[in-house]
Coordinates of C-alpha atoms in Angstrom, one line a residue:
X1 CA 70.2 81.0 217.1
X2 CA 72.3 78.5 215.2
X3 CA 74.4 77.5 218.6
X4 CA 71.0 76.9 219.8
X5 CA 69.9 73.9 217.4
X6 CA 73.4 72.9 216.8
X7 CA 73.6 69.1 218.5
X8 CA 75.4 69.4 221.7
X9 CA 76.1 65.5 222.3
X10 CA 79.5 64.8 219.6
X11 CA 78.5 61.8 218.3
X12 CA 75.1 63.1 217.3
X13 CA 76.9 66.0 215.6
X14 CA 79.1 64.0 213.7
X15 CA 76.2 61.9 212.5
X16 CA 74.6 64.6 211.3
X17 CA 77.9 65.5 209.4
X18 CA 78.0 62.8 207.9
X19 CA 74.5 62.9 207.0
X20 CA 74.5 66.3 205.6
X21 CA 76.9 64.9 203.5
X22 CA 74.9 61.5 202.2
X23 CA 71.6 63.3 202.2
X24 CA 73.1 65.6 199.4
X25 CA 74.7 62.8 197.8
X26 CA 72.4 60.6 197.8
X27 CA 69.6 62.7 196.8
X28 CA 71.5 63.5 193.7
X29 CA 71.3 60.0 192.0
X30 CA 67.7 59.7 193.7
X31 CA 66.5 63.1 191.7
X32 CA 67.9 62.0 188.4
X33 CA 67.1 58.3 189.0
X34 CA 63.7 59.7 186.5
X35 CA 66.5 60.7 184.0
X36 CA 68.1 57.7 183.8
X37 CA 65.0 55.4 183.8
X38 CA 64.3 57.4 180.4
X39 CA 67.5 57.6 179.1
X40 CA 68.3 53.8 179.8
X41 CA 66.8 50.7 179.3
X42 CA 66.4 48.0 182.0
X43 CA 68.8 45.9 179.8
X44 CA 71.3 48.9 180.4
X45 CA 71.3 48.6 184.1
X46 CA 71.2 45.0 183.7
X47 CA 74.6 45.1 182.6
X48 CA 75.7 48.1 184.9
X49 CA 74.4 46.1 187.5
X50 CA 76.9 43.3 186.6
X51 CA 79.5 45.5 186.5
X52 CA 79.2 47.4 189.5
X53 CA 78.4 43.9 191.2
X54 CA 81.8 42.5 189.8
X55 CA 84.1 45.6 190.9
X56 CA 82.4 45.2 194.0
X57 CA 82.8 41.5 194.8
X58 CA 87.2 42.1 194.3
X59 CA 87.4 45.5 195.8
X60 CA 86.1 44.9 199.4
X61 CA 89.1 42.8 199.2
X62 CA 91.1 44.7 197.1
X63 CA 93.3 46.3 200.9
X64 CA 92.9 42.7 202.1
X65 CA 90.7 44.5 205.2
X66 CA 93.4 46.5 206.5
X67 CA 91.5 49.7 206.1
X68 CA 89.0 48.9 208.9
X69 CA 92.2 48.1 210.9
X70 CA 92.5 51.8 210.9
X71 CA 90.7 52.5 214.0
X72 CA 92.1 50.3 215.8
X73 CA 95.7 51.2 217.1
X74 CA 96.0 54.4 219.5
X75 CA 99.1 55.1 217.9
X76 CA 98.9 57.6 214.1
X77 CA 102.4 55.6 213.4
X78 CA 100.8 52.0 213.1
X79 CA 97.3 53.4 211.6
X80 CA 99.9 55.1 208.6
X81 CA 101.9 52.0 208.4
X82 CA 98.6 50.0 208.1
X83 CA 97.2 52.6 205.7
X84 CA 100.9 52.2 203.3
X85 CA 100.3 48.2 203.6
X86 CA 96.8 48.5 202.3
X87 CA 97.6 50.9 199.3
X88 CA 100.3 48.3 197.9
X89 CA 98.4 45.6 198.2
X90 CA 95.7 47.6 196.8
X91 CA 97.8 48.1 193.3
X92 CA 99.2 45.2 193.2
X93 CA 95.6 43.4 193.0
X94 CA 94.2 45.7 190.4
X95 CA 97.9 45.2 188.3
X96 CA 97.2 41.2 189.1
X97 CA 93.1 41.5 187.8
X98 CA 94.2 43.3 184.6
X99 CA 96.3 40.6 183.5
X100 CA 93.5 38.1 184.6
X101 CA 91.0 39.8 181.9
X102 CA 93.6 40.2 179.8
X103 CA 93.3 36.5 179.5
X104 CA 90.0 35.7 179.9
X105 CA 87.7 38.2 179.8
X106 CA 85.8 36.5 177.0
X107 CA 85.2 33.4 179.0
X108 CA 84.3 35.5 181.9
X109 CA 81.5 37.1 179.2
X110 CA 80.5 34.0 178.3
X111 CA 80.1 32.5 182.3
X112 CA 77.2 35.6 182.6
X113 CA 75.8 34.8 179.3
X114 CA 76.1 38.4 178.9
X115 CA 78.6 39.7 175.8
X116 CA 78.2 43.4 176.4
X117 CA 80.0 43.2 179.6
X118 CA 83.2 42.2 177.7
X119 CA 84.1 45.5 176.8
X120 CA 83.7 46.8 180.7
X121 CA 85.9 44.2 182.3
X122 CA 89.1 46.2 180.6
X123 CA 88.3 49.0 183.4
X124 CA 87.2 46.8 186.3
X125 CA 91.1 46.6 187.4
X126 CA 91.2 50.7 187.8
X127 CA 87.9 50.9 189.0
X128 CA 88.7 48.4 192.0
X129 CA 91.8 50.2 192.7
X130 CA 90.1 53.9 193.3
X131 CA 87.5 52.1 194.8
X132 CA 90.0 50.6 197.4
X133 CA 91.9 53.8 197.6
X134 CA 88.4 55.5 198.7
X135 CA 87.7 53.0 201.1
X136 CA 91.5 53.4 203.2
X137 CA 91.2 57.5 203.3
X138 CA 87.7 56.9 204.2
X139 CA 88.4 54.9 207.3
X140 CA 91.7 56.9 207.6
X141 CA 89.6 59.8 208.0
X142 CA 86.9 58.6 210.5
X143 CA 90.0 57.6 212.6
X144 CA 91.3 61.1 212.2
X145 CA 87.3 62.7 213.0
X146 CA 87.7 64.2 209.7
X147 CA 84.1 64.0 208.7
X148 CA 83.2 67.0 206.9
X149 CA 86.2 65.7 204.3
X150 CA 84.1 62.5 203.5
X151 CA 81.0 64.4 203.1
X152 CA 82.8 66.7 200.8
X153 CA 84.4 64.0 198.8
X154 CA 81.2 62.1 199.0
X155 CA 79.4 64.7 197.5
X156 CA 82.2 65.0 194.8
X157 CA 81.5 61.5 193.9
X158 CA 77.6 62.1 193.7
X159 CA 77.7 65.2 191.3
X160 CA 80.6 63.6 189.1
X161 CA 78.8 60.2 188.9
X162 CA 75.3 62.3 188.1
X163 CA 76.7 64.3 185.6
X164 CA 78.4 61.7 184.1
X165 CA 75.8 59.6 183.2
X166 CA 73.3 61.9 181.9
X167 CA 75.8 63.4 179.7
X168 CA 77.1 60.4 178.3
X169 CA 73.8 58.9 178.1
X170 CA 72.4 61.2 176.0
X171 CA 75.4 60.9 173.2
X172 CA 75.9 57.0 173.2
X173 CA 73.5 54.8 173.9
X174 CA 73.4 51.0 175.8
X175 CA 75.2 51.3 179.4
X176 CA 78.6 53.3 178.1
X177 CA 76.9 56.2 180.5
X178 CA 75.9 54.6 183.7
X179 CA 79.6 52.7 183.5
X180 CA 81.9 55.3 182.1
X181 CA 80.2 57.5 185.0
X182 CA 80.7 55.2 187.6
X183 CA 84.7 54.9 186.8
X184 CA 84.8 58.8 186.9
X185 CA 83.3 59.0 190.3
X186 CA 85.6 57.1 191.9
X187 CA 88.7 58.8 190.7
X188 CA 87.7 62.0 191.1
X189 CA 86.1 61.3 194.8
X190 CA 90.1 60.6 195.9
X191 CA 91.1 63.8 196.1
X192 CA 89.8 65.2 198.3
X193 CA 90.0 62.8 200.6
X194 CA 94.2 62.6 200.2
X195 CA 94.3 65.9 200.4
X196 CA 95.0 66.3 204.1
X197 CA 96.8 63.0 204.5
X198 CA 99.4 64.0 201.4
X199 CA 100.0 67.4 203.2
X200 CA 100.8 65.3 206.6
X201 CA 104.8 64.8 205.3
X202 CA 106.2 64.5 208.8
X203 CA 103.5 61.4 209.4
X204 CA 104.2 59.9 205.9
X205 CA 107.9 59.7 206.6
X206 CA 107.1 57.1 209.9
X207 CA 106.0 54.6 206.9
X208 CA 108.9 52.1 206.8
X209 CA 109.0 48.8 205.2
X210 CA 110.1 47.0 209.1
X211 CA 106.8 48.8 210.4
X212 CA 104.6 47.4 207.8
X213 CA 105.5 44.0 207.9
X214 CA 104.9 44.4 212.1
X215 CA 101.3 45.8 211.4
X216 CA 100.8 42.9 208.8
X217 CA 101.6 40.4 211.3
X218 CA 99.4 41.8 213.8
X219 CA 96.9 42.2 212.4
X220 CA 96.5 39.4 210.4
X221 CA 93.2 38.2 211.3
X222 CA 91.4 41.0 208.7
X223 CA 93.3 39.4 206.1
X224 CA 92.8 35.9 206.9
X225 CA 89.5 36.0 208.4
X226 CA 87.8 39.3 206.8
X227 CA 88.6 39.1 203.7
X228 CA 86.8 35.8 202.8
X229 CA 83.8 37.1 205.3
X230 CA 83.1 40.1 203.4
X231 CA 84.0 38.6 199.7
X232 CA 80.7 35.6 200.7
X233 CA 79.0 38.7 202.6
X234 CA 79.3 40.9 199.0
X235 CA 78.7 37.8 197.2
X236 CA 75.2 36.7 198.5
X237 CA 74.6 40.3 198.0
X238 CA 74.8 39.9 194.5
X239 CA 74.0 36.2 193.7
X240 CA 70.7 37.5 192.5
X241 CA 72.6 39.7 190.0
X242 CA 75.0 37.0 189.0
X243 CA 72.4 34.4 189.0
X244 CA 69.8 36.5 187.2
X245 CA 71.9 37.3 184.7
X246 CA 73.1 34.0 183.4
X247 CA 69.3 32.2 183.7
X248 CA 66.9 35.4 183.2
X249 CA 68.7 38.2 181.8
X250 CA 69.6 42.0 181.5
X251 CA 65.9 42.8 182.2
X252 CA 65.3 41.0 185.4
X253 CA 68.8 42.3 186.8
X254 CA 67.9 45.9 185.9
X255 CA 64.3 45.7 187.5
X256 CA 66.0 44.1 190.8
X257 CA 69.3 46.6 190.7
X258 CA 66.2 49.2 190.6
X259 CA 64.8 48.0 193.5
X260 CA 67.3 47.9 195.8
X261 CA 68.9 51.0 194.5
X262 CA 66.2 53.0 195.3
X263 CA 65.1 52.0 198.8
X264 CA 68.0 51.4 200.0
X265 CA 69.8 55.0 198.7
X266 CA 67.8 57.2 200.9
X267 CA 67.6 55.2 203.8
X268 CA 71.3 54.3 203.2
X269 CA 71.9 57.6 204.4
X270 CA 71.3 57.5 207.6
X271 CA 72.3 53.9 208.2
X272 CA 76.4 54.3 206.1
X273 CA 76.6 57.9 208.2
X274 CA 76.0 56.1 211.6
X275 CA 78.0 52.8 210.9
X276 CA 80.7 55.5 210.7
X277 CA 80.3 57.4 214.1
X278 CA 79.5 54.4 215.9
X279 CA 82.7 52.3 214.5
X280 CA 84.5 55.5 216.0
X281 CA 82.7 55.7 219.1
X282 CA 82.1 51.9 220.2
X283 CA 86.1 51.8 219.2
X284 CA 87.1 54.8 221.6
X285 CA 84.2 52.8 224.7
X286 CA 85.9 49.2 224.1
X287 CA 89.7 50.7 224.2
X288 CA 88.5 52.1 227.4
X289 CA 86.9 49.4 229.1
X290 CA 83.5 51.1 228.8
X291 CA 80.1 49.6 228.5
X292 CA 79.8 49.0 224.7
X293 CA 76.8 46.5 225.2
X294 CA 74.0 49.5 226.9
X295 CA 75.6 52.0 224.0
X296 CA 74.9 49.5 220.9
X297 CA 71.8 48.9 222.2
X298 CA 70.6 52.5 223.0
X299 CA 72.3 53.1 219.2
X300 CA 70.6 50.0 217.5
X301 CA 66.6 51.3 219.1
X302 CA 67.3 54.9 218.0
X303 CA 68.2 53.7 214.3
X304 CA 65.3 51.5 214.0
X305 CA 62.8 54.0 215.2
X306 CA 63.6 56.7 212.2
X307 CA 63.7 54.0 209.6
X308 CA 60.5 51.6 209.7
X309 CA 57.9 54.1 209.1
X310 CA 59.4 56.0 206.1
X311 CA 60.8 52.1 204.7
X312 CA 57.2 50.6 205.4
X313 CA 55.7 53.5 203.6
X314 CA 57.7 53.0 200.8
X315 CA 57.2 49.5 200.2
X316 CA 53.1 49.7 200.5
X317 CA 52.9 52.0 197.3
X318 CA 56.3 50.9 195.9
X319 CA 54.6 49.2 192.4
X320 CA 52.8 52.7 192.0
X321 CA 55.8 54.7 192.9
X322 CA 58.0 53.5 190.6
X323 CA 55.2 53.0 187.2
X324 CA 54.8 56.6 188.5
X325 CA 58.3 58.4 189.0
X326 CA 60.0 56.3 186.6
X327 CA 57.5 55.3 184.3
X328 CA 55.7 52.2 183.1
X329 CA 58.5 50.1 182.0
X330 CA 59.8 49.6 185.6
X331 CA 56.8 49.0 187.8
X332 CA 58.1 45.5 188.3
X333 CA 61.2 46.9 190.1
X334 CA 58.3 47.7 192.8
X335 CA 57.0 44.4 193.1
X336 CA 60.1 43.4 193.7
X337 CA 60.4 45.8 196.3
X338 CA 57.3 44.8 198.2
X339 CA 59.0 40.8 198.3
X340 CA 62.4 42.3 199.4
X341 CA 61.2 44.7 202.1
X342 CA 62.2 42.5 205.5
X343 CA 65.7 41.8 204.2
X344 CA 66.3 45.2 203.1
X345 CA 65.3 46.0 207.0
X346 CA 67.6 44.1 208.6
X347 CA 70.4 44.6 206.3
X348 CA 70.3 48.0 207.3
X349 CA 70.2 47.2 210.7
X350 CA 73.1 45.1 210.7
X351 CA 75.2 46.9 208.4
X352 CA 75.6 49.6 211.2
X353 CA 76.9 47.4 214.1
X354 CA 78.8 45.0 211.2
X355 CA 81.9 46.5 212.4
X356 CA 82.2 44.9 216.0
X357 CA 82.9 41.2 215.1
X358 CA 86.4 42.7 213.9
X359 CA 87.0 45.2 216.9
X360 CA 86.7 42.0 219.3
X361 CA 88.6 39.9 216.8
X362 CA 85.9 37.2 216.1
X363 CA 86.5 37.0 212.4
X364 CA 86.8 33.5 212.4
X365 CA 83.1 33.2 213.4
X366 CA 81.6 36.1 211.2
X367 CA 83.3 34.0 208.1
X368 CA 81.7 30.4 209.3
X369 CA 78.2 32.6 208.8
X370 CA 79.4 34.5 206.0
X371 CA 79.8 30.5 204.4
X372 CA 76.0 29.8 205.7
X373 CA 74.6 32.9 204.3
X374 CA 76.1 32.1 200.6
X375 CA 75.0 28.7 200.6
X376 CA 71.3 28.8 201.6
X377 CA 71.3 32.3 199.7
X378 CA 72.5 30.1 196.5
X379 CA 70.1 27.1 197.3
X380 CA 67.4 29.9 197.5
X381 CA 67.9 31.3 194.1
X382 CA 68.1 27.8 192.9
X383 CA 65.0 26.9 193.4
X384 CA 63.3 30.1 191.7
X385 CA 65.4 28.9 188.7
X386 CA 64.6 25.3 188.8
X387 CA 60.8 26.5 189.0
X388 CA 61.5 29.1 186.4
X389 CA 60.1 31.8 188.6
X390 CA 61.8 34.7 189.4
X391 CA 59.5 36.1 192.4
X392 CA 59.9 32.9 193.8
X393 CA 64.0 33.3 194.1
X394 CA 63.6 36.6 195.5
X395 CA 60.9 35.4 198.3
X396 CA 63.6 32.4 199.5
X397 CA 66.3 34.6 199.0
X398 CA 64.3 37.2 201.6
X399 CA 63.4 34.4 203.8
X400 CA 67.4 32.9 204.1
X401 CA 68.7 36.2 204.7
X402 CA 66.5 37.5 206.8
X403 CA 67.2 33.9 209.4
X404 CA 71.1 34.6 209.7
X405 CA 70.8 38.9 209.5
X406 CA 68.8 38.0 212.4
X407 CA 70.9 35.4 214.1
X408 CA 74.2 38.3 213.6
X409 CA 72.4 40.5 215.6
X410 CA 71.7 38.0 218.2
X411 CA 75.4 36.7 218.7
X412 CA 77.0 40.3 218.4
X413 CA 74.7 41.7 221.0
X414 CA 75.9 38.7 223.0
X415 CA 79.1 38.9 222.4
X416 CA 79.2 42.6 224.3
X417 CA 77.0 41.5 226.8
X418 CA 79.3 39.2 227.8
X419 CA 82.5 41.3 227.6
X420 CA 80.9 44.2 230.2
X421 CA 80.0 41.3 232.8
X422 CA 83.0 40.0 232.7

């Protein structure tokens, strides 16, 4: 009976995998999302929020990019090499950032007008370095088609991270809990990643200082043009938190963190667990001279038909939902839903194809609209300040988005188009 419903075609299987994997861990954080609302105030994830935005900004950097290099060579002895090259670079930012805040962390308080986050900014450096760690056996293990080890460690992360921060929520208040709990996950979610790489000792003695510096070299476009892509990407991301926090405050940044959290966490699911097979897949069709252009597209139609009726529900009820499930304190987050909803559509759409511009080494031009997006996101934001009017920031920040989200999916598609009629 089982063989019967078990998903002949691979790449389906492996999404579901994946998915089996994300739908539990995901769901965790969704189920005790009620918890947290009532253990923590929205000044609490305010400043968990900033935190979480912060670690994130320096640690998609933190491997310079190398990590999605991964899956391109066909040989395991360049993809280790790459993987070695990543992790030093990997610890020696995070030793670099702790000396930074050892400096000036209080200045970097006072630049968010936010003095509570002070005390976090000591375990930002190890947080970015298990972060970065997570993302290199990640894409080390979607080169290897070893998905059922990042569902398990993705799971790991979920229950670690859940407990976490009810536990410590419940004996210290303010955002101790939601932070403390976020550091946790990400050590403990390593391990079992490393687990089969670490046992590979034949493939870990092919690392060699010569073969590094070859990978480094070739490579070098992730570095140079990657890196500063996906630092203005992360960063327009989170110029709402950034900027909410220095000219609104802890509340407004909670009730948006809020927001996006919990659309975008279920619906994540489906959207991080296919960005993974098809970064695979469209690899394996474009090493092959195969038609990568009819494969996105079939891809990109099947993802949007499972997402836009369970998203546009959502967002219809979403003030009542959240008053509701997470009680009346944080109906706003809902509201601010409802003004977000066609960016957080196309942000999922794109994040699943987001891979190509590097597979057919067009960094450069993914970085020159990486510089667009930050600037009219910031001017966008602006102008809700200057008004003094937050849900006008969020509707321009919708609006700019939405314009080059939509432009990236017109020049990718292009870009493949091109390639098969060549």
């Amino acid at each position: 009976m089982m063989k019967r419903v078990k998903p002949k075609n691979e790449f389906r299987q492996n999404v579901l995998t994946l998915m089996t994997g994300s739908t539990v861990a995901q769901a965790i954080p969704i189920v005790i999302s009620p918890m947290l609302t009532r253990i923590y105030t929205p000044a609490d994830f305010g400043v968990f929020s900033l935190f979480v935005a912060i670690v994130g900004f320096i640690s998609v950097v933190s491997s310079a990019r190398y990590e999605q290099a991964l899956l391109v060579p066909a040989d395991d002895k360049d993809a280790i090499n790459i993987f070695a090259l990543g992790f030093l670079i990997n610890a020696f930012m995070s030793i670099f950032l702790f000396l930074v805040i050892a400096m000036l962390s209080k200045e970097i308080a006072n630049l968010f007008n936010n003095k509570e986050i002070e005390t976090w900014l000591w375990f930002a450096p190890l947080t970015i370095f298990f972060i970065g760690l997570f993302n290199l056996l990640t894409y080390w293990n979607n080169r290897k088609k070893h998905y059922a080890n990042i569902t398990k460690a993705t799971i790991i992360k979920s229950i670690i991270l859940a407990i976490s921060q009810i536990v410590i929520g419940t004996i210290k208040s303010g955002a101790a809990g939601l932070v403390g709990g976020q550091i946790l996950s990400s050590i403990f979610s390593n391990m079992r990643l490393a687990k089969a790489l670490l046992n590979n000792k034949k493939l870990l003695k092919l690392i060699s200082k010569e073969s590094m510096m070859n990978q480094a070299k070739k490579y070098i476009n992730f570095p140079k043009f990657q890196a500063p892509h996906a630092m203005l990407n992360n960063l327009s991301s989170n110029v709402p938190t950034f900027l909410f926090s220095v000219f609104f405050g802890s509340n407004i940044v909670g009730f948006y963190a809020l927001a996006t959290r919990i659309v975008l966490a279920p619906l994540g699911i489906l959207s991080n667990a296919s960005a993974k097979v098809y970064n695979q897949k469209v690899s394996e069709l474009y090493n092959n001279n195969e038609d990568t252009y009819a494969f996105t597209i079939r891809f990109l139609k099947a993802f949007i038909k499972k997402i836009i009726l369970p998203l546009t529900a959502i967002v219809i009820f979403a003030p009542t939902i959240f008053e509701f499930v997470f009680g009346e304190n944080w109906r706003e987050a809902g509201v601010y839903t409802q003004i977000l909803f066609p960016w957080i559509l196309l942000n999922l759409v794109v994040s699943t194809i987001s891979f190509i511009p590097s597979l057919v080494g067009m960094q450069k031009k993914i970085l020159k609209v990486s510089i667009v997006l930050i600037i009219l996101t910031s001017l966008s934001i602006y102008i809700g300040i200057k008004i003094g009017n937050v849900y006008t920031s969020l509707i321009f920040f919708t609006i700019s988005n939405c314009l080059v989200l939509g432009y990236n999916i017109i020049w990718i598609l292009k870009v493949l188009q091109c390639r098969e009629i060549k």
